[in-house]
XYZ file of C-alpha atoms in Angstrom:
751
model
C 65.200 40.089 246.689
C 62.507 37.798 248.019
C 59.339 36.192 246.846
C 55.984 37.848 247.527
C 52.363 36.852 247.455
C 51.605 38.796 244.267
C 47.907 38.025 244.373
C 47.637 39.645 247.790
C 49.762 42.612 246.681
C 47.580 43.150 243.565
C 44.439 43.094 245.599
C 45.940 45.709 247.924
C 46.779 47.920 244.979
C 43.142 47.830 243.839
C 42.074 48.845 247.296
C 44.594 51.691 247.240
C 43.425 52.961 243.885
C 39.782 52.974 244.921
C 40.708 54.851 248.084
C 42.777 57.623 246.649
C 39.954 60.082 246.505
C 37.685 58.391 249.142
C 36.013 60.867 251.502
C 38.104 63.855 250.489
C 36.493 67.171 251.295
C 37.498 70.367 249.539
C 36.149 73.457 251.191
C 36.793 77.177 251.195
C 35.385 80.635 250.942
C 34.736 82.709 247.832
C 35.241 86.444 248.336
C 35.102 89.395 245.999
C 37.802 91.760 244.880
C 37.004 94.253 247.594
C 40.594 94.219 248.830
C 42.393 94.029 245.458
C 43.255 97.696 245.081
C 42.280 100.309 247.724
C 39.084 98.650 248.966
C 38.514 98.390 252.703
C 37.985 94.622 252.582
C 36.589 91.705 250.680
C 33.027 90.470 251.046
C 31.632 86.959 250.643
C 30.141 85.947 247.276
C 26.894 84.025 247.877
C 25.301 81.608 245.393
C 28.450 81.173 243.285
C 28.608 77.833 241.459
C 31.918 76.158 242.393
C 33.127 73.180 240.343
C 36.163 70.942 240.662
C 36.667 69.703 237.052
C 38.813 66.577 236.505
C 41.391 68.066 234.164
C 42.134 64.958 231.927
C 38.346 64.456 231.351
C 36.439 67.720 231.772
C 33.012 66.056 231.730
C 33.812 64.806 235.214
C 33.258 67.351 237.932
C 32.098 67.851 241.529
C 30.209 70.932 242.502
C 28.505 73.029 245.138
C 26.965 76.490 245.616
C 28.412 79.003 248.101
C 26.194 80.016 251.047
C 25.457 83.554 252.260
C 28.965 83.697 253.774
C 30.627 82.617 250.524
C 31.395 79.168 251.937
C 31.372 75.917 249.964
C 32.109 72.300 250.677
C 32.654 69.671 248.009
C 33.083 66.029 248.857
C 35.050 63.849 246.461
C 34.672 60.162 247.074
C 35.053 56.884 245.242
C 31.406 56.177 246.041
C 30.423 59.591 244.777
C 32.213 59.048 241.485
C 30.951 55.581 240.859
C 27.373 56.157 242.059
C 26.686 59.759 241.093
C 26.768 59.654 237.321
C 24.307 61.659 235.225
C 23.292 58.338 233.764
C 20.125 57.742 235.663
C 20.438 55.345 238.599
C 18.259 52.272 238.590
C 16.445 53.419 241.738
C 16.084 56.334 244.094
C 18.830 56.129 246.748
C 19.572 57.997 249.953
C 23.171 57.277 250.995
C 24.472 57.060 254.562
C 25.753 60.430 255.723
C 29.479 61.040 256.142
C 30.986 61.443 258.663
C 28.685 59.625 261.136
C 28.710 60.317 264.083
C 29.570 63.949 263.241
C 30.316 67.403 264.644
C 29.921 70.080 263.452
C 28.596 69.059 259.990
C 27.889 66.066 257.779
C 27.383 65.409 253.999
C 24.221 63.697 252.769
C 24.274 62.279 249.195
C 21.332 61.098 247.182
C 20.517 59.644 243.724
C 17.399 60.112 241.592
C 16.127 57.500 239.233
C 14.831 60.255 236.927
C 14.214 63.987 237.149
C 11.991 64.537 240.169
C 10.896 66.969 242.812
C 13.009 66.007 245.770
C 12.588 67.098 249.407
C 15.154 66.236 252.096
C 14.249 67.006 255.741
C 15.703 66.525 259.160
C 13.575 65.199 262.026
C 14.329 64.549 265.677
C 13.537 61.174 267.307
C 10.083 62.495 268.350
C 9.264 62.986 264.716
C 9.360 66.767 264.950
C 10.531 68.692 261.880
C 13.971 70.297 262.387
C 15.079 71.589 259.010
C 14.462 71.374 255.266
C 17.712 70.983 253.311
C 16.422 70.504 249.756
C 12.992 71.326 248.279
C 13.453 71.546 244.500
C 13.189 69.802 241.169
C 16.431 68.032 240.358
C 18.005 65.365 238.215
C 20.903 62.915 238.511
C 22.537 63.086 241.919
C 23.288 65.645 244.570
C 24.767 66.371 247.950
C 23.839 68.629 250.778
C 25.643 69.628 253.923
C 23.793 69.764 257.306
C 25.604 71.557 260.071
C 23.338 70.802 263.040
C 20.973 73.827 262.738
C 17.235 74.176 262.456
C 15.191 76.198 259.928
C 15.970 79.359 261.941
C 19.689 78.737 261.797
C 19.867 77.899 265.499
C 22.120 75.072 266.708
C 20.362 71.879 267.792
C 21.218 69.546 270.679
C 23.331 66.463 270.343
C 21.495 63.247 269.694
C 19.991 60.865 267.189
C 18.304 62.424 264.111
C 16.422 61.114 261.145
C 17.048 62.403 257.610
C 14.299 61.715 255.106
C 14.141 61.994 251.341
C 10.844 62.134 249.390
C 11.148 61.904 245.614
C 8.447 60.746 243.230
C 6.398 58.095 245.121
C 9.388 57.088 247.180
C 10.269 58.003 250.814
C 13.563 56.845 252.386
C 14.639 57.449 255.986
C 18.069 57.039 257.611
C 19.593 57.737 261.014
C 22.555 59.795 261.979
C 24.164 60.901 265.303
C 25.194 64.406 266.129
C 27.764 64.593 268.926
C 28.173 67.637 271.174
C 25.575 69.743 269.243
C 25.418 73.542 268.885
C 22.537 74.419 271.154
C 21.991 78.149 271.398
C 24.524 79.040 268.753
C 24.165 80.206 265.229
C 25.694 77.950 262.616
C 26.384 77.900 258.859
C 23.342 77.162 256.726
C 23.336 73.950 254.769
C 25.357 74.071 251.579
C 23.308 72.485 248.832
C 25.379 70.769 246.177
C 24.355 71.011 242.517
C 24.038 67.763 240.509
C 27.347 66.017 240.099
C 28.530 64.825 236.666
C 30.909 61.883 236.830
C 32.483 59.125 234.802
C 32.462 55.754 236.603
C 35.896 54.872 235.125
C 37.403 57.932 236.698
C 39.207 56.366 239.645
C 40.276 53.358 237.656
C 42.333 55.387 235.257
C 44.457 57.008 237.903
C 46.304 59.043 235.238
C 46.212 62.334 237.152
C 44.892 64.007 240.283
C 44.880 67.383 238.529
C 41.664 69.450 238.772
C 40.395 72.800 237.496
C 38.682 75.087 240.012
C 35.908 76.781 238.053
C 33.642 79.477 239.726
C 30.745 81.158 238.008
C 27.825 83.183 239.262
C 25.668 86.282 238.883
C 27.618 89.517 238.711
C 31.064 87.913 238.966
C 33.757 87.233 236.345
C 34.291 83.530 235.676
C 37.286 82.302 237.678
C 39.445 79.333 236.693
C 42.538 77.898 238.354
C 44.161 74.941 236.622
C 46.459 72.152 237.733
C 45.218 71.836 241.278
C 46.559 68.671 242.926
C 43.938 66.920 245.055
C 45.498 64.501 247.546
C 43.525 65.003 250.706
C 41.232 67.300 252.584
C 42.137 70.901 251.867
C 40.899 74.513 251.961
C 40.903 76.466 248.704
C 39.720 80.080 249.181
C 39.767 82.465 246.272
C 38.901 86.042 245.333
C 36.786 86.733 242.248
C 36.028 89.969 240.451
C 32.571 91.453 240.856
C 30.803 92.758 237.753
C 27.583 94.587 236.935
C 25.391 94.146 233.914
C 23.287 96.846 232.287
C 19.925 96.537 230.542
C 21.648 95.829 227.134
C 23.658 93.028 228.590
C 26.966 94.934 228.707
C 29.151 93.563 231.530
C 31.386 95.990 233.401
C 34.310 95.316 235.689
C 33.905 96.872 239.116
C 36.257 98.002 241.803
C 36.004 98.797 245.485
C 37.715 102.023 246.610
C 37.357 102.554 250.324
C 33.806 101.357 251.012
C 32.437 102.451 247.601
C 31.901 100.099 244.730
C 32.508 101.829 241.327
C 32.303 100.768 237.741
C 35.787 100.360 236.387
C 34.630 101.067 232.842
C 32.594 103.801 231.181
C 28.882 103.297 230.711
C 27.775 102.224 227.155
C 24.078 101.432 227.660
C 21.564 102.555 225.011
C 18.370 101.896 226.986
C 17.078 103.086 230.276
C 16.527 100.622 233.057
C 12.859 100.197 232.082
C 13.793 99.267 228.570
C 13.026 102.640 226.987
C 15.572 103.481 224.262
C 17.841 106.485 224.828
C 17.862 108.603 221.602
C 21.088 108.421 219.669
C 21.892 111.871 218.301
C 24.732 112.271 215.753
C 24.024 115.596 214.141
C 25.959 118.482 215.761
C 23.105 121.002 215.501
C 20.535 118.549 216.942
C 22.840 117.775 219.837
C 23.332 121.377 220.810
C 19.684 122.120 220.992
C 18.214 118.927 222.546
C 16.568 119.102 226.010
C 15.871 115.402 226.531
C 18.176 112.474 227.054
C 20.654 111.620 224.333
C 23.858 109.632 223.708
C 26.550 109.273 221.070
C 29.946 107.659 220.431
C 32.963 110.016 220.239
C 33.075 111.417 216.686
C 29.996 109.302 216.029
C 32.428 106.374 215.524
C 31.112 103.187 217.058
C 34.663 101.796 217.259
C 35.313 104.177 220.093
C 32.542 102.715 222.187
C 34.262 99.499 223.266
C 37.185 101.386 224.728
C 35.739 104.683 225.932
C 32.023 103.855 226.356
C 29.422 106.382 225.220
C 28.920 110.102 225.905
C 25.605 111.192 227.403
C 24.021 114.593 227.998
C 22.836 115.242 231.533
C 19.169 114.894 230.603
C 19.848 111.149 230.060
C 21.714 110.971 233.349
C 18.784 112.527 235.217
C 15.914 110.822 233.424
C 13.358 109.182 235.776
C 13.608 105.953 233.717
C 17.179 105.638 235.171
C 20.275 105.151 233.092
C 22.166 103.047 235.674
C 22.017 99.227 236.072
C 19.753 97.812 238.777
C 21.286 98.452 242.208
C 23.495 101.237 240.928
C 23.215 104.979 240.342
C 25.095 107.940 238.890
C 27.185 109.331 241.790
C 26.394 112.593 243.474
C 28.904 115.380 243.915
C 29.225 114.367 247.589
C 30.008 110.824 246.602
C 32.786 112.035 244.309
C 34.166 114.145 247.222
C 34.136 111.069 249.443
C 36.183 109.188 246.803
C 38.639 112.074 246.446
C 39.135 112.390 250.232
C 39.721 108.605 250.528
C 42.458 108.954 247.854
C 44.163 111.614 249.963
C 42.577 114.996 249.096
C 42.212 117.364 251.997
C 38.562 118.067 252.832
C 39.146 121.800 252.609
C 40.043 121.413 248.951
C 37.033 119.308 247.881
C 34.653 122.304 247.660
C 36.966 124.346 245.428
C 35.440 125.355 242.093
C 36.934 125.663 238.597
C 40.368 124.556 239.739
C 42.514 121.503 239.964
C 42.387 120.116 243.499
C 44.563 117.727 245.446
C 47.967 116.213 244.496
C 47.959 112.778 242.824
C 44.255 111.748 243.118
C 43.718 112.060 239.343
C 46.658 109.742 238.631
C 45.314 107.233 241.127
C 42.056 107.170 239.248
C 43.514 106.955 235.728
C 44.408 103.738 233.933
C 45.883 102.278 230.733
C 48.807 104.625 230.171
C 49.009 103.869 226.425
C 45.703 105.671 225.814
C 46.744 108.879 227.500
C 48.685 111.653 225.807
C 52.104 112.567 227.224
C 51.890 114.511 230.461
C 52.401 114.511 234.207
C 49.374 112.371 234.900
C 50.854 109.066 233.841
C 54.373 109.914 235.049
C 53.132 110.053 238.630
C 54.081 106.917 240.635
C 50.550 106.570 241.880
C 49.136 106.136 238.334
C 46.445 103.415 238.266
C 46.676 102.725 242.015
C 42.927 102.664 242.664
C 41.818 100.338 239.883
C 39.235 102.872 238.721
C 40.856 102.953 235.237
C 39.598 106.340 234.109
C 40.146 106.629 230.305
C 40.509 109.843 228.206
C 37.213 109.512 226.374
C 37.029 113.264 225.611
C 33.695 115.111 225.549
C 31.083 116.721 223.248
C 30.608 120.398 223.635
C 27.385 121.964 224.707
C 27.565 124.560 221.904
C 27.823 123.212 218.352
C 28.035 119.549 219.402
C 31.819 119.481 218.586
C 33.889 116.565 219.919
C 37.291 117.152 221.543
C 40.154 115.966 223.727
C 39.979 112.208 223.253
C 43.304 110.883 224.615
C 43.724 114.136 226.618
C 40.955 114.149 229.268
C 38.315 112.111 231.062
C 35.041 114.001 231.781
C 32.491 112.485 234.201
C 28.992 113.613 235.190
C 27.708 113.788 238.751
C 24.048 113.577 239.413
C 24.042 116.882 241.381
C 22.703 120.202 240.034
C 24.502 123.467 240.973
C 21.301 125.099 242.275
C 23.019 128.114 243.696
C 24.355 129.095 240.237
C 21.825 128.088 237.630
C 19.188 125.445 237.083
C 20.997 124.242 233.967
C 24.430 123.743 235.632
C 25.701 120.359 236.916
C 28.800 119.391 238.843
C 31.361 117.391 236.848
C 34.914 116.024 237.247
C 37.812 116.295 234.795
C 41.018 114.297 234.788
C 43.563 115.602 232.259
C 46.816 114.274 230.860
C 48.703 117.380 231.989
C 48.149 117.168 235.731
C 47.848 114.494 238.380
C 45.054 116.255 240.304
C 41.301 116.493 239.731
C 39.316 119.417 238.272
C 35.811 120.280 239.674
C 33.446 122.724 237.992
C 29.952 123.312 236.868
C 28.890 122.564 233.290
C 25.740 122.846 231.244
C 23.381 119.872 230.854
C 23.704 119.946 227.021
C 27.286 118.649 227.000
C 28.204 115.042 226.313
C 30.319 113.433 229.068
C 31.254 109.952 230.223
C 29.391 108.205 233.074
C 30.653 106.036 235.806
C 28.094 104.455 238.141
C 28.406 103.649 241.814
C 26.682 100.853 243.805
C 23.669 101.807 245.937
C 24.709 102.008 249.557
C 23.732 99.091 251.718
C 24.667 98.253 255.288
C 27.963 96.418 255.170
C 28.343 93.451 257.499
C 32.070 92.701 257.862
C 33.954 89.975 259.590
C 35.377 91.402 262.846
C 37.393 88.547 264.281
C 37.466 84.742 264.769
C 38.206 82.588 267.769
C 39.545 79.021 268.301
C 38.128 76.748 270.978
C 39.379 75.226 273.111
C 42.478 77.112 274.135
C 45.870 75.891 275.418
C 44.922 72.189 275.662
C 47.171 69.133 276.408
C 46.557 66.090 274.277
C 48.433 62.788 274.287
C 49.761 61.367 271.118
C 47.311 58.481 270.974
C 44.322 60.786 271.423
C 42.637 63.437 269.307
C 40.901 66.681 269.960
C 38.057 68.548 268.281
C 38.713 72.248 267.576
C 36.111 74.689 266.396
C 36.298 78.151 264.907
C 33.620 80.873 265.388
C 33.345 83.996 263.332
C 32.118 87.279 264.845
C 30.615 90.007 262.590
C 30.164 93.729 262.798
C 26.403 93.417 263.284
C 26.897 91.310 266.388
C 26.143 87.991 264.768
C 28.344 84.995 265.087
C 28.799 81.841 263.018
C 30.428 78.443 263.346
C 32.822 78.294 260.417
C 34.865 75.200 261.505
C 34.561 73.279 258.293
C 35.422 76.301 256.164
C 38.560 77.180 258.194
C 42.070 76.600 257.106
C 43.808 74.779 259.997
C 47.543 74.419 260.473
C 50.093 73.650 263.204
C 53.707 74.612 263.674
C 55.992 72.708 263.693
C 54.114 70.862 260.900
C 55.330 67.430 262.066
C 53.437 67.803 265.349
C 50.207 66.477 263.848
C 47.471 66.974 261.199
C 43.956 68.354 260.920
C 40.971 66.928 259.145
C 38.653 69.395 257.301
C 36.220 69.521 260.246
C 38.781 70.708 262.792
C 39.683 67.369 264.306
C 43.351 67.362 265.330
C 45.408 64.145 265.366
C 48.722 64.676 267.143
C 51.883 62.827 266.150
C 54.202 61.121 268.588
C 56.273 64.144 269.692
C 57.086 65.877 272.935
C 56.627 69.597 272.982
C 54.239 72.522 272.470
C 52.897 73.477 269.031
C 51.070 76.593 267.826
C 47.760 76.017 266.078
C 46.560 78.677 263.577
C 42.999 78.983 262.253
C 42.454 81.224 259.182
C 39.139 82.302 257.772
C 37.999 85.349 255.764
C 41.358 87.075 256.115
C 41.306 86.791 259.925
C 43.236 84.382 262.123
C 43.500 83.197 265.676
C 46.057 81.046 267.370
C 46.271 78.754 270.398
C 48.973 76.427 271.832
C 48.695 72.688 272.218
C 51.006 70.631 274.438
C 51.791 67.083 273.282
C 53.579 65.070 276.010
C 55.909 62.323 274.853
C 53.256 59.746 275.590
C 50.333 58.793 277.765
C 51.530 57.020 280.924
C 48.763 54.513 280.480
C 49.818 53.788 276.890
C 53.624 53.948 276.965
C 56.302 52.071 278.790
C 59.621 50.225 278.336
C 60.948 46.668 278.064
C 64.525 45.440 278.526
C 66.178 42.572 276.605
C 68.830 40.146 277.896
C 71.623 42.466 276.696
C 70.241 45.363 278.798
C 68.932 47.242 275.819
C 65.832 49.315 276.927
C 63.079 49.809 274.297
C 60.189 52.223 274.323
C 56.810 50.530 274.139
C 53.348 51.702 272.980
C 49.838 50.440 273.440
C 47.921 50.404 270.130
C 44.398 49.166 270.596
C 44.635 46.160 272.967
C 48.195 45.316 271.869
C 51.520 46.431 273.442
C 54.263 46.836 270.875
C 57.940 47.758 270.939
C 58.265 51.250 269.471
C 61.892 50.522 268.443
C 63.574 47.805 266.268
C 65.150 44.906 268.125
C 68.969 44.998 268.609
C 69.636 41.999 270.926
C 72.651 39.773 270.228
C 71.719 36.884 272.544
C 68.797 34.517 272.754
C 66.713 34.651 275.963
C 68.786 31.773 277.466
C 71.998 33.739 277.021
C 73.284 31.857 273.922
C 74.931 34.178 271.421
C 73.249 34.771 268.096
C 75.919 34.364 265.404
C 77.079 37.734 263.867
C 77.581 37.204 260.090
C 79.162 39.918 257.916
C 80.229 38.021 254.767
C 77.707 38.222 251.963
C 78.161 34.718 250.558
C 78.098 33.174 254.018
C 74.831 35.075 254.816
C 73.188 33.834 251.596
C 73.975 30.193 252.401
C 72.778 30.164 256.028
C 70.209 27.761 257.427
C 70.771 28.826 261.094
C 70.140 32.011 263.052
C 72.244 35.065 262.373
C 72.141 38.885 262.736
C 74.053 41.882 261.189
C 74.038 45.667 261.116
C 72.938 47.323 257.867
C 76.074 47.618 255.652
C 77.874 45.935 258.576
C 78.121 49.433 260.040
C 77.458 49.345 263.775
C 76.652 53.089 263.760
C 73.301 52.199 262.137
C 72.238 49.978 265.085
C 71.230 52.716 267.539
C 68.636 54.039 265.125
C 67.568 51.045 263.056
C 68.471 47.998 265.248
C 69.864 44.831 263.753
C 68.654 42.802 260.765
C 67.897 39.063 261.507
C 67.271 36.097 259.308
C 64.148 34.132 260.177
C 66.180 31.210 261.561
C 67.038 33.521 264.473
C 63.409 34.639 264.793
C 62.075 31.069 264.767
C 64.745 29.606 267.076
C 63.138 27.944 270.154
C 65.686 29.666 272.385
C 63.566 32.797 271.750
C 64.888 36.089 270.460
C 62.320 38.258 272.295
C 62.619 39.787 275.779
C 60.947 37.875 278.612
C 57.152 38.248 278.507
C 57.294 39.254 274.746
C 57.298 37.411 271.461
C 57.673 37.979 267.673
C 54.118 38.689 266.444
C 52.175 36.177 264.348
C 50.762 37.138 260.964
C 47.321 37.302 262.602
C 48.610 39.696 265.262
C 50.073 41.942 262.559
C 46.692 41.898 260.872
C 44.976 42.918 264.094
C 47.208 45.999 264.229
C 46.565 46.905 260.601
C 42.786 46.533 261.016
C 42.785 48.689 264.173
C 44.583 51.459 262.282
C 42.032 51.481 259.437
C 43.202 48.831 257.037
C 45.992 48.359 254.497
C 45.527 51.644 252.591
C 46.190 53.872 255.565
C 47.894 51.855 258.287
C 51.394 52.286 256.843
C 51.219 56.082 257.153
C 50.013 55.797 260.725
C 52.897 53.442 261.541
C 55.697 55.414 259.850
C 57.789 57.983 261.664
C 56.690 61.375 260.196
C 59.099 63.703 258.287
C 62.252 62.995 256.403
C 64.897 62.744 259.134
C 65.217 58.972 258.538
C 62.810 58.311 255.641
C 63.614 59.692 252.254
C 61.183 62.152 250.532
C 58.270 62.097 249.975
C 57.399 59.685 252.853
C 53.834 59.677 251.649
C 51.065 59.702 254.243
C 53.424 59.430 257.221
C 51.803 60.676 260.509
C 53.019 58.160 263.150
C 49.605 58.602 264.774
C 50.027 55.207 266.354
C 53.402 55.989 268.023
C 54.873 52.883 266.376
C 57.798 54.834 264.835
C 58.430 52.449 261.901
C 61.832 53.275 260.512
C 63.235 52.437 257.017
C 65.924 49.936 258.095
C 66.033 48.298 254.649
C 66.973 44.585 254.331
C 69.671 42.138 253.461
C 69.068 40.095 250.379
C 68.676 36.338 250.547
C 70.464 35.535 247.251
C 73.648 37.548 247.394
C 73.729 39.089 250.929
C 73.629 42.655 249.675
C 72.075 45.446 251.746
C 69.201 47.326 250.144
C 66.566 49.996 250.792
C 67.669 51.934 253.949
C 65.666 55.148 253.877
C 63.134 53.721 251.433
C 61.353 50.828 253.194
C 60.915 48.815 256.384
C 60.582 45.017 256.369
C 59.275 43.237 259.525
C 59.224 39.501 260.237
C 56.216 37.692 261.585
C 56.511 34.289 263.306
C 54.040 32.576 260.969
C 55.454 30.098 258.410
C 53.843 29.621 254.997
C 54.163 26.196 253.182
C 57.105 25.300 255.531
C 59.701 27.023 253.325
C 58.346 30.597 253.576
C 57.326 33.110 256.216
C 54.798 35.960 256.285
C 56.153 39.510 256.656
C 55.016 43.145 256.429
C 56.445 45.847 254.057
C 56.075 49.615 254.461
C 57.415 51.925 251.834
C 58.363 55.571 251.266
C 55.994 56.228 248.352
C 52.691 55.082 249.771
C 50.742 54.953 252.983
C 49.641 51.337 252.996
C 51.069 48.139 254.559
C 51.822 45.227 252.206
C 51.642 41.672 253.451
C 53.980 39.248 251.707
C 56.065 36.162 252.244
C 59.693 35.267 251.566
C 62.127 32.433 252.274
C 63.836 32.381 255.626
C 67.208 33.765 254.577
C 66.756 37.570 254.154
C 67.694 40.023 256.882
C 64.594 41.919 258.150
C 63.899 44.085 261.189
C 62.032 42.712 264.186
C 59.408 44.278 266.423
C 58.180 42.304 269.395
C 54.679 42.102 270.902
C 53.816 41.698 274.619
C 52.441 38.201 275.558
């Protein structure tokens, strides 16, 4: 099609590869399974270890711990990958924070020459201590997030701050600038990243951007989600299952029903909480006469334990050494009643004795239908609804120690004596295969029943609502606006959760958000709806985006009377539409050439419509060979000119360089560009359109919908001319050169 400067193009590709994961932030919230079944809501999981594992090479990962609100933030960057290997760095390093300036939070990265005690602190310009972010023995590399708060979690004022690292005999200081600040407000505590394991060749392979999200922690099930595509800042919030571990190391699934946390499996511990063994009694005669704690497997068959847990007499349940895991207890009769009423039982029925009560509450508590004998219990539509998973583990009789009813009934102890009847009687619950309701009666302490434990009651602080600020703003397309999200809790506290919030706008082509709530509008004219989502709550506000800022937009008219929109980008004024003039500035007609062979042989100025179809001109303008562009009669409107290569470079540099400028120049969406139109935001208002080109060698038309080619006015080696290429599959701008015969689009620049 045309010759290019392949050396320049190859260099740009290297820049693009290195920048794919540069400064990407993945953040989110880890909550528990408190809303999975019938729970009244999920709660944050603190101190969970969150890893993003590079799927093709699992030794490469990025990580962080969740804070007390379950929030995490992981930065993936080319610098982080290449500099944060577990191979010891040659020296201690404290890297420049990112972003800087910042609001509301910033990431500080550091590297340790060898395992050391490291302390990272924040000071104000007067040298006064503000906050300690890290004070621990570590190895390799790490990251920590500071969100503009002091040691008391109070927001600090905007201004210059010093962050300092002491490790070994080394002390390093750097400066950073907090804009706006959070004075007088509570804010999220710093999120201390764990050491990061990396492979320096990671970004150079570019085989995949697939990651595994891996979450581990105390009293939660390991969570893994594979094949996550990482292409930019994003919010990944997940729910994990809480667990509880007994003294023996047995791990139990748990479930929240209403506001109660219950074990979802039967207890199988063989020691009390203080480590004292619980006696195992297998002999029937011994069991019937024992008056201290004891346990057994059903039929004394240990194979039953994994499914049904163990059976305990009530002396074990009531022993002062405590049979329940730390933080848990055997439920009282009243706690069972609360569970039953939440499941739908009328309060007047809960006190009934030696009878089946309620309607389908037993079916809601039961689980695993294959283990239950045939009956009404598992035929009820509500079967298994609560996630409690009661299993028919049977029981051991108080007289004779005989086992019975495995597969037919589940029998559970409460911790409540029936004092008004007898000192040896205890309340219990029975769920049977024959009925969908629940039986309550008193039973002797000598029997062997299953045990389910319930979490100790603690004050529950729940998320009440969130708010977006500011509200109902107007922002021009060449500007940006900082949004924040604040969370309000049931205890009256509030928290800035901006960087943990999932931001979106509808219609989605109205703009984009960065992870820290900064909104970049596209060049549109209308009102969009912004939604912030956090912790299952959401808030909305409108944003009005006028068609353009009067100080940054305008028009220009060519000699044919065509009127073009114009846009100010940096200090340059550009046409925001492709040229479609058919006369030079002096009124001389530019030759209109449609024949392919004639076009390929031209050495004088010419123009054409793509595919020689004039219906394409209103949208894409005309295509011109460079002989028309370079003609001294001037193709541009009065006061304007075709930009030089240096002027094109000024535009590219202003928009952030080759790797991102193309996306900021391209019209967003797929109305004119083919899919995927990678990176297109049109933040600049340039509205680059994929007008394709006309080939220099055979005059064929190519590429409409896939790429845009723009002439510069700068010749190269007399026979060639510099140009700019923008494509559908990437967000960068490619400089190149070609001979003077192809047909490219033209954008003019104000003198």
